[in-house]
CSV table of C-alpha atoms in Angstrom, one decimal:
chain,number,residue,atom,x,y,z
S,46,UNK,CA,44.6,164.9,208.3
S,47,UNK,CA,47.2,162.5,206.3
S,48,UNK,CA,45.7,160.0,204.5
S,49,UNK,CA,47.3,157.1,206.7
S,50,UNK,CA,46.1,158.3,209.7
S,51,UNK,CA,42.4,158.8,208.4
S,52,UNK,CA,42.5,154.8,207.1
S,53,UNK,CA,43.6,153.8,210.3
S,54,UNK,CA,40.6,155.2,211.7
S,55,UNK,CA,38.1,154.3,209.4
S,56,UNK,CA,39.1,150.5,209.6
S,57,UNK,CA,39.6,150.9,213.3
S,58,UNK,CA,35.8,152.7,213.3
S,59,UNK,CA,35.3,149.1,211.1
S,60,UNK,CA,36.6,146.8,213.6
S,61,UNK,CA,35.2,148.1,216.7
S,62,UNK,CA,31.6,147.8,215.0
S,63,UNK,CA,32.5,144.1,213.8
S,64,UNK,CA,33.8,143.7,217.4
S,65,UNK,CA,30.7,145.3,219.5
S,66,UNK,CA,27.5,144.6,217.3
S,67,UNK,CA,27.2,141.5,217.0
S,68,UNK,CA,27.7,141.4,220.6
S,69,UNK,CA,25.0,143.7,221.6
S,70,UNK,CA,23.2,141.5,219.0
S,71,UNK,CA,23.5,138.4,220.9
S,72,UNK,CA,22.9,139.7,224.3
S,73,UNK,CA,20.0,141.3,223.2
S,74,UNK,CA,18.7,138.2,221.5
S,75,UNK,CA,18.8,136.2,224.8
S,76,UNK,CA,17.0,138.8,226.7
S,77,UNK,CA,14.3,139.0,224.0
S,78,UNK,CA,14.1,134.9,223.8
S,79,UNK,CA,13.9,135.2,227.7
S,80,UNK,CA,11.0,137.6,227.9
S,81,UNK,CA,9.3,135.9,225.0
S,82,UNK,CA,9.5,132.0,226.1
S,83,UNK,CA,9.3,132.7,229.5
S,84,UNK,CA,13.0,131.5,230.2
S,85,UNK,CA,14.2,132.4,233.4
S,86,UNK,CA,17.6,131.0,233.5
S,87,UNK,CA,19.7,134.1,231.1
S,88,UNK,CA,18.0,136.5,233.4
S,89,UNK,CA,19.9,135.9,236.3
S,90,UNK,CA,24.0,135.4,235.5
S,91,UNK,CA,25.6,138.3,237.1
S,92,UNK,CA,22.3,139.5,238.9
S,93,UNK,CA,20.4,142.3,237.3
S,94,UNK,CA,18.8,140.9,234.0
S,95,UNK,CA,21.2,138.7,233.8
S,96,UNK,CA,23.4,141.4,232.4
S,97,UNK,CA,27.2,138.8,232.4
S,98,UNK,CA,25.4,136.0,230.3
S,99,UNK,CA,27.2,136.8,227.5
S,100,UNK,CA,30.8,136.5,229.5
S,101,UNK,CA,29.2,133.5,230.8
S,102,UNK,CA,29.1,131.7,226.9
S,103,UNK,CA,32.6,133.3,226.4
S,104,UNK,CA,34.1,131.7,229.3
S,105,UNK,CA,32.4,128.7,228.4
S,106,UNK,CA,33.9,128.6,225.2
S,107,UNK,CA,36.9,129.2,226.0
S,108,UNK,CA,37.3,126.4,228.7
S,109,UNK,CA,36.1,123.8,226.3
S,110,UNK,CA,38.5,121.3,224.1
S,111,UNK,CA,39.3,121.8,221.2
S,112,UNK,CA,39.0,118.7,219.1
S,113,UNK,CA,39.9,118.2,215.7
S,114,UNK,CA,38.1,114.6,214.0
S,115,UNK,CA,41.3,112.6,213.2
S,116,UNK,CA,39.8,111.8,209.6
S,117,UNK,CA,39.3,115.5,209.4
S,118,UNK,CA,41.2,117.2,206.5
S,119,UNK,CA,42.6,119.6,209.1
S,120,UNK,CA,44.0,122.5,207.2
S,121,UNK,CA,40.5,122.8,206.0
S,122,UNK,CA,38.6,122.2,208.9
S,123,UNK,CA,40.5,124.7,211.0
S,124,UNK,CA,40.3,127.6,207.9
S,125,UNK,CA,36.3,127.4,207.3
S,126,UNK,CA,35.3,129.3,210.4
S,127,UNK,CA,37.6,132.1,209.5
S,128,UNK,CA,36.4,131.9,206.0
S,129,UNK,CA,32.6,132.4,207.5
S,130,UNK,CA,33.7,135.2,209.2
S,131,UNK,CA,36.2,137.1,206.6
S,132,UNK,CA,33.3,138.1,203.9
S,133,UNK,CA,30.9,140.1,206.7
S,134,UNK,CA,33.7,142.0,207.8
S,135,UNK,CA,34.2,143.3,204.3
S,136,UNK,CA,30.9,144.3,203.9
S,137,UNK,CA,31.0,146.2,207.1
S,138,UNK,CA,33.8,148.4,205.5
S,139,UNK,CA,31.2,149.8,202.7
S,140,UNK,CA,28.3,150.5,204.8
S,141,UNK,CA,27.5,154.2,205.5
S,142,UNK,CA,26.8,154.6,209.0
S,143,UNK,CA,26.0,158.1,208.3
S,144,UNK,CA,26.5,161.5,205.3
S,145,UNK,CA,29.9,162.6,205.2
S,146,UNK,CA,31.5,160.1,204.0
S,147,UNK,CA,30.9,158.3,207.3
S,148,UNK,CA,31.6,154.8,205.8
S,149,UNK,CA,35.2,152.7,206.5
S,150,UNK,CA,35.4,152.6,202.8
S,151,UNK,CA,33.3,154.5,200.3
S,152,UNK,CA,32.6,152.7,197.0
S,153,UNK,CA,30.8,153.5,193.9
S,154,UNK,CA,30.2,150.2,193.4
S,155,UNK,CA,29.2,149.1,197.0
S,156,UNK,CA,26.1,147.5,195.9
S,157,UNK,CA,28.3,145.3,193.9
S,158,UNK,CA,31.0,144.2,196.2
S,159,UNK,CA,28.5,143.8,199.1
S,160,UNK,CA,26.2,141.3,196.8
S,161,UNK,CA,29.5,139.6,195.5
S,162,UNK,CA,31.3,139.0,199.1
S,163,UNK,CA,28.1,137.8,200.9
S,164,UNK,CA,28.1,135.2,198.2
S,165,UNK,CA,31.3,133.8,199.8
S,166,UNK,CA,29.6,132.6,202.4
S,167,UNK,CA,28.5,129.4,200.7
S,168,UNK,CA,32.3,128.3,200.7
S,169,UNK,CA,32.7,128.4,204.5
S,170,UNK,CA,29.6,125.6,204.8
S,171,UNK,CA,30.8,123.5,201.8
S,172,UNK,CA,34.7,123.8,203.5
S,173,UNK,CA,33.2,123.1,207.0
S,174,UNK,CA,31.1,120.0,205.9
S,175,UNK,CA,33.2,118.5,203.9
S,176,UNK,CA,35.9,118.8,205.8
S,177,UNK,CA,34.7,117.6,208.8
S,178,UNK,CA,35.1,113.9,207.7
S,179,UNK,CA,31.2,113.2,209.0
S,180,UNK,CA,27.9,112.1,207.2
S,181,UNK,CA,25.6,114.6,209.0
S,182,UNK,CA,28.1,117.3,208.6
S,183,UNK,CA,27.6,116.7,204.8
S,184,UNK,CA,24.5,116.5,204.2
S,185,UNK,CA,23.8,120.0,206.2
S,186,UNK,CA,26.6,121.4,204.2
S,187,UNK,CA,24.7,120.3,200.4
S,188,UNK,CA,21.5,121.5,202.3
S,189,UNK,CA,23.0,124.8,203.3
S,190,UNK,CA,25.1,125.1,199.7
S,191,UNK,CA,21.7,124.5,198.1
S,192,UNK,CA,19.6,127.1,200.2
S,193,UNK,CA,22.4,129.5,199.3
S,194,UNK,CA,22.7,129.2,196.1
S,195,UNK,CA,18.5,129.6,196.0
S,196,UNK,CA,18.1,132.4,198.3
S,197,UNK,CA,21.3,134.6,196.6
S,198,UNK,CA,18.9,135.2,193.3
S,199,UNK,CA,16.3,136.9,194.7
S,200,UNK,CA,18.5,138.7,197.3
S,201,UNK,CA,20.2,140.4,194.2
S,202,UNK,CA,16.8,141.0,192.4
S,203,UNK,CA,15.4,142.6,195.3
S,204,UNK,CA,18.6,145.0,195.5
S,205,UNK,CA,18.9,145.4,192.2
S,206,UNK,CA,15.1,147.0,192.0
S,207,UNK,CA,16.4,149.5,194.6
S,208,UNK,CA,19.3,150.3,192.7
S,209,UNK,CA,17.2,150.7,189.8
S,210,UNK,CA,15.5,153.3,191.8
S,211,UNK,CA,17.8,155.5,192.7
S,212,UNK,CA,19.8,155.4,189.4
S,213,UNK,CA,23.8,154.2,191.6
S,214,UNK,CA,25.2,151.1,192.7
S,215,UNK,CA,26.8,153.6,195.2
S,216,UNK,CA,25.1,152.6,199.1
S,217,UNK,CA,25.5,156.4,200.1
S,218,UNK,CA,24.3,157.3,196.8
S,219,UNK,CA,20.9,154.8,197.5
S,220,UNK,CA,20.2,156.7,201.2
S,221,UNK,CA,20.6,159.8,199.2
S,222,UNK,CA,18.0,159.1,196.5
S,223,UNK,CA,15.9,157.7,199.1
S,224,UNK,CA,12.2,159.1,200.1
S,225,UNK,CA,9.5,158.5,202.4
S,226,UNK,CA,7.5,157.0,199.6
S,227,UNK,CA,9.8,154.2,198.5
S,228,UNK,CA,8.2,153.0,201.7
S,229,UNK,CA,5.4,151.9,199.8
S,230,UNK,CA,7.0,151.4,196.3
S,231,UNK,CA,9.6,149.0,197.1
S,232,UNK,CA,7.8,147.4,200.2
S,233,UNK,CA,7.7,144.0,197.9
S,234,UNK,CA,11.5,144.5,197.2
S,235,UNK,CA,12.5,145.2,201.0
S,236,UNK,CA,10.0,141.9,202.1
S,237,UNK,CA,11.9,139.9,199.4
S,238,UNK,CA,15.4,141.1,200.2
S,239,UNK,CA,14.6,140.3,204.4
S,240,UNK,CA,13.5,137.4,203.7
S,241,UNK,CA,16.4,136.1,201.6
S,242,UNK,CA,19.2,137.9,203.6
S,243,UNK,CA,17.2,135.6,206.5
S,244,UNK,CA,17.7,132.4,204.7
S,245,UNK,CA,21.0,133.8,203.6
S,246,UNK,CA,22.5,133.9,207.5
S,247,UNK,CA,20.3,130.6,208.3
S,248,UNK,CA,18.7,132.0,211.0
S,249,UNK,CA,15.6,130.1,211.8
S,250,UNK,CA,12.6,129.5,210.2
S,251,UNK,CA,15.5,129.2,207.5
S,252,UNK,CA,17.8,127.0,209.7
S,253,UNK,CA,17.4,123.6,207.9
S,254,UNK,CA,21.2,123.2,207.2
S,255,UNK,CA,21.9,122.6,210.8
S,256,UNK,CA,18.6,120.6,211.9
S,257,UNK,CA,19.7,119.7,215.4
S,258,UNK,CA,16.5,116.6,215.3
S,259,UNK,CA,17.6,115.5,211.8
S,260,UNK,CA,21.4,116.0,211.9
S,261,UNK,CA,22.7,116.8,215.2
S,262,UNK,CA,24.3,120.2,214.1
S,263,UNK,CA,24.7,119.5,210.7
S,264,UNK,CA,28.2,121.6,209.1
S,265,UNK,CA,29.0,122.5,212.7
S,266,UNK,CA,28.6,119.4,214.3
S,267,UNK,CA,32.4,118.5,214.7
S,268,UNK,CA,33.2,121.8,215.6
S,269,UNK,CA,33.7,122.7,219.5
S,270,UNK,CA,35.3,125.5,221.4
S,271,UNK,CA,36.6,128.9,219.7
S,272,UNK,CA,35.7,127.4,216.5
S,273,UNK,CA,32.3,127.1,217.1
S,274,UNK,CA,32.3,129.7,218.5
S,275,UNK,CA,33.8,131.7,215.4
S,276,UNK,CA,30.5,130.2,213.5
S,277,UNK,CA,28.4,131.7,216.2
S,278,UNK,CA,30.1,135.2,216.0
S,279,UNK,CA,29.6,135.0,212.1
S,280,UNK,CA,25.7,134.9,212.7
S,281,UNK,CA,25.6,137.6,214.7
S,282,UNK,CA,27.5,139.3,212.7
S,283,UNK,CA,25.1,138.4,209.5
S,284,UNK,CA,22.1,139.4,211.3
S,285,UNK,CA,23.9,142.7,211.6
S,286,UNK,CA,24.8,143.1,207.9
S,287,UNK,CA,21.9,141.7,206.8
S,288,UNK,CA,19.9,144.8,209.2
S,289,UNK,CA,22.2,147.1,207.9
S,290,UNK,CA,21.8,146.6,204.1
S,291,UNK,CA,17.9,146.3,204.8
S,292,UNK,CA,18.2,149.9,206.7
S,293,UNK,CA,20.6,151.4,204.0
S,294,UNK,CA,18.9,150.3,200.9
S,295,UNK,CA,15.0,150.5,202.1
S,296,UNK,CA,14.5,152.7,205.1
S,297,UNK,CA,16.8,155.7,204.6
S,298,UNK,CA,19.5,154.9,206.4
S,299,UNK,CA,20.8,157.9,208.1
S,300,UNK,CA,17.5,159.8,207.2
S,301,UNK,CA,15.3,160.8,210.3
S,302,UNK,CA,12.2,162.5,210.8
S,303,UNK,CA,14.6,165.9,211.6
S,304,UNK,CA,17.0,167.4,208.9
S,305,UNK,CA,20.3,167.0,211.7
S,306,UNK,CA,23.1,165.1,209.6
S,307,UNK,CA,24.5,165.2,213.1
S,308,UNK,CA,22.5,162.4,214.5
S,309,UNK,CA,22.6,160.5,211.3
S,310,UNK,CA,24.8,157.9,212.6
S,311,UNK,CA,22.2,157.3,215.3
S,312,UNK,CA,19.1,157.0,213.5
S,313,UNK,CA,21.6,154.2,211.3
S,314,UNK,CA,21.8,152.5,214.9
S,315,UNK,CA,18.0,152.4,215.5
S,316,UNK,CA,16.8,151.1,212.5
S,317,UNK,CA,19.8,148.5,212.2
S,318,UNK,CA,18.8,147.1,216.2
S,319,UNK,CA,14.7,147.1,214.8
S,320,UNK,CA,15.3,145.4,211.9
S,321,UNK,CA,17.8,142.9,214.0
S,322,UNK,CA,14.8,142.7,216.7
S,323,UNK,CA,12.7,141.3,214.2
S,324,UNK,CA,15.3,139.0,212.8
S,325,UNK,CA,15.4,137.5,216.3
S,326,UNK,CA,11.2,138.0,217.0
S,327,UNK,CA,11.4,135.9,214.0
S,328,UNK,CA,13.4,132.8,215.4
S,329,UNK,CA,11.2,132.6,218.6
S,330,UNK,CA,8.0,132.6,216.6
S,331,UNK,CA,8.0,130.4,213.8
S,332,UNK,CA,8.8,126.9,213.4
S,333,UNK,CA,11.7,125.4,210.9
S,334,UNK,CA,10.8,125.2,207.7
S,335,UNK,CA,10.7,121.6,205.8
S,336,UNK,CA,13.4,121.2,202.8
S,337,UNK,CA,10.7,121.4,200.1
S,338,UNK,CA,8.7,123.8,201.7
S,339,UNK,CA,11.8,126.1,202.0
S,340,UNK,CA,13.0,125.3,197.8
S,341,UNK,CA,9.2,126.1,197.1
S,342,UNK,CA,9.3,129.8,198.9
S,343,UNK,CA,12.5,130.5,196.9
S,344,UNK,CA,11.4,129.4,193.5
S,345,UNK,CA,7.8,129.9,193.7
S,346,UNK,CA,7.3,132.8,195.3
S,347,UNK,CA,10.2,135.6,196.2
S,348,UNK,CA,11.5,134.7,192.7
S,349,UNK,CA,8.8,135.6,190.5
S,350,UNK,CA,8.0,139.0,193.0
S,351,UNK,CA,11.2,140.1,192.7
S,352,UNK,CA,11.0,139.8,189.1
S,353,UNK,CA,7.7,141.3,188.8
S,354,UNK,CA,8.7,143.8,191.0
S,355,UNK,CA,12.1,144.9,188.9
S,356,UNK,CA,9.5,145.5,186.3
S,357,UNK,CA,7.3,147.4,187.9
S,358,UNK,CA,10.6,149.0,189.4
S,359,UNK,CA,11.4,149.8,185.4
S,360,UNK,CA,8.0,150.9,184.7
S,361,UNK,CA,8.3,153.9,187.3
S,362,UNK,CA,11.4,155.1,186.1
S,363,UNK,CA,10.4,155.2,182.0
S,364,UNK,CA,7.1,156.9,183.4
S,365,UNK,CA,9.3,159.5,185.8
C-alpha cells in the first residue's frame, strides 16, 4: 500500500473516532443521567429511549444566534473554542486502538506529546475568558487556569510511574509491558491519574471554573450557538481521551481475557465506554467541589501519592 494512501487512512480512521465518540459519549451520558435522576424528558425525543435527543441539541444549536459581545476582542473570542478542541484531536492520533500498529500515528515518544498537548488546554479557557470582555467570564477563566495548572502535576507523575514501569514513553510499548498484576501495583497511580485527567476536562465534581450559581457560566458564559457548542464537543471529546489514556496506560488496553489480537480493537472500545461510564456516574453523584477544597485535593493529597508512588514505582524496578 503507498505510503499516501495508508496516511490518508489512518487520519481518516482519526477523524471518524474524533467525529463519532464523543457522540456516543454524550448520548450515552443523557441516558445514564436519565435513568439515574429519574428524568423523564431525554427519554422520549424521537420515541424509543429517546433515541434523536442528540439531533434535538444539534438542531438547537444550530438555530440559535450567534452573538459576539461588542467589547469582545473578537479575533480571540471566535479562535478559543477551536483552540479547546485542536489539542484532543492530536492526542487521538497517538492512541493505539489496537497491536499492529493500529494507531493514526505511532510515536516513541507518545507519552510525551500526549502529556505536552493536553497541557494546551489551559490556553483555550485563559483565550475564552479573557476575551470575552466579562467579569464572570474572568474569574472562571483564573479559576479554570489555576485548577489546570494544579491538576497537570500529578497527571504527569501518575503517568510517569507507569512509564517507569514498563521501561518506554512509547503508548503501544506501555500495553505491551502491561500485566494483570499492575492492576494492583499501579492502582494508586491509575486513581491519581483519573482523578486529575477529571479535573483536567472539568467535568464535575471538578467543574468550579464554570459555577453556574456563582458565575453564570463562567469562560463560556458569552458564548452561544456553534461556539458553545464547540466547548461542549471538546468535553466529550476529553472524557474520551482522558478514558482512553486511563485504558492504555492502566488496564491493558487492547489486552483481553483471550490471546485474539483480532478483537483487540474491541476490548480498546469496552474499557474506553466503562471508564467514560464512570466519568459520567461520577457527575450525577457527587456535588461541586468548593475552591479550597478542590486546591487542597491537588496539593495535599494526589501530589504527595503520586510522588510516593513513583518511588515505590522505582523501588520495584531496582528490586526486579
Amino acid at each position: 500500500m503507498p505510503l499516501w494512501v495508508e496516511l490518508v487512512l489512518r487520519v481518516g480512521g482519526v477523524l471518524v473516532a474524533f467525529l463519532t465518540l464523543p457522540l456516543l459519549v454524550g448520548q450515552a451520558e443523557h441516558k445514564v443521567m436519565a435513568h439515574m435522576q429519574g428524568r423523564l424528558g431525554p427519554m422520549y425525543a424521537g420515541g424509543f429511549h429517546g433515541w434523536a435527543q442528540l439531533v434535538a441539541d444539534g438542531v438547537k444549536f444550530v438555530q440559535k444566534e450567534d452573538v459576539t459581545p461588542r467589547e469582545a476582542d473578537r479575533a480571540v473570542f471566535r479562535l478559543a473554542p477551536v483552540v479547546a478542541l485542536v489539542p484532543y484531536l492530536l492526542v487521538l492520533l497517538v492512541i493505539p486502538l489496537g497491536p499492529n500498529d493500529l494507531v493514526g500515528q505511532p510515536l516513541d515518544i507518545g507519552l510525551f506529546f500526549v502529556l505536552a498537548v493536553v497541557g494546551v488546554g489551559v490556553v483555550a479557557v485563559l483565550m475564552s475568558a479573557w476575551a470575552s470582555a466579562n467579569k464572570y467570564s474572568l474569574l472562571g477563566g483564573l479559576r479554570g487556569a489555576a485548577q489546570l495548572l494544579g491538576y497537570e502535576l500529578p497527571l504527569v507523575l501518575a503517568a510517569a510511574s507507569v512509564a517507569m514501569a514498563a521501561g518506554t514513553l512509547s503508548l503501544s510499548g506501555i500495553v505491551e509491558a502491561w500485566q494483570p498484576w499492575w492492576l494492583l501495583w499501579q492502582a494508586p497511580a491509575m486513581i491519581i491519574f483519573f482523578v486529575a485527567g477529571v479535573a483536567e476536562i472539568r467535568r464535575p465534581p471538578f467543574d468550579m471554573p464554570v459555577a453556574d450559581s456563582e458565575l453564570v457560566f463562567g469562560y463560556m458564559t458569552e458564548y452561544t450557538g456553534l461556539r458553545f457548542a464547540f466547548f461542549l464537543l471538546a468535553e466529550y471529546v476529553g472524557i474520551v481521551v482522558i478514558a482512553a489514556l486511563t485504558t492504555v496506560l492502566f488496564l491493558g488496553g487492547w489486552q483481553g481475557p483471550f490471546a485474539d489480537d483480532q478483537l483487540g480493537w474491541l476490548w480498546t472500545l469496552l474499557k474506553v465506554f466503562a471508564v467514560s461510564f464512570v466519568i459520567i456516574w461520577l457527575r450525577v453523584s457527587y456535588p461541586r467541589l468548593r475552591e479550597d477544597q478542590l486546591q487542597r485535593l491537588c496539593w495535599l493529597v494526589l501530589v504527595p501519592a503520586s510522588l510516593a508512588q513513583l518511588v515505590l514505582t522505582a523501588a520495584v524496578r531496582v528490586a526486579l
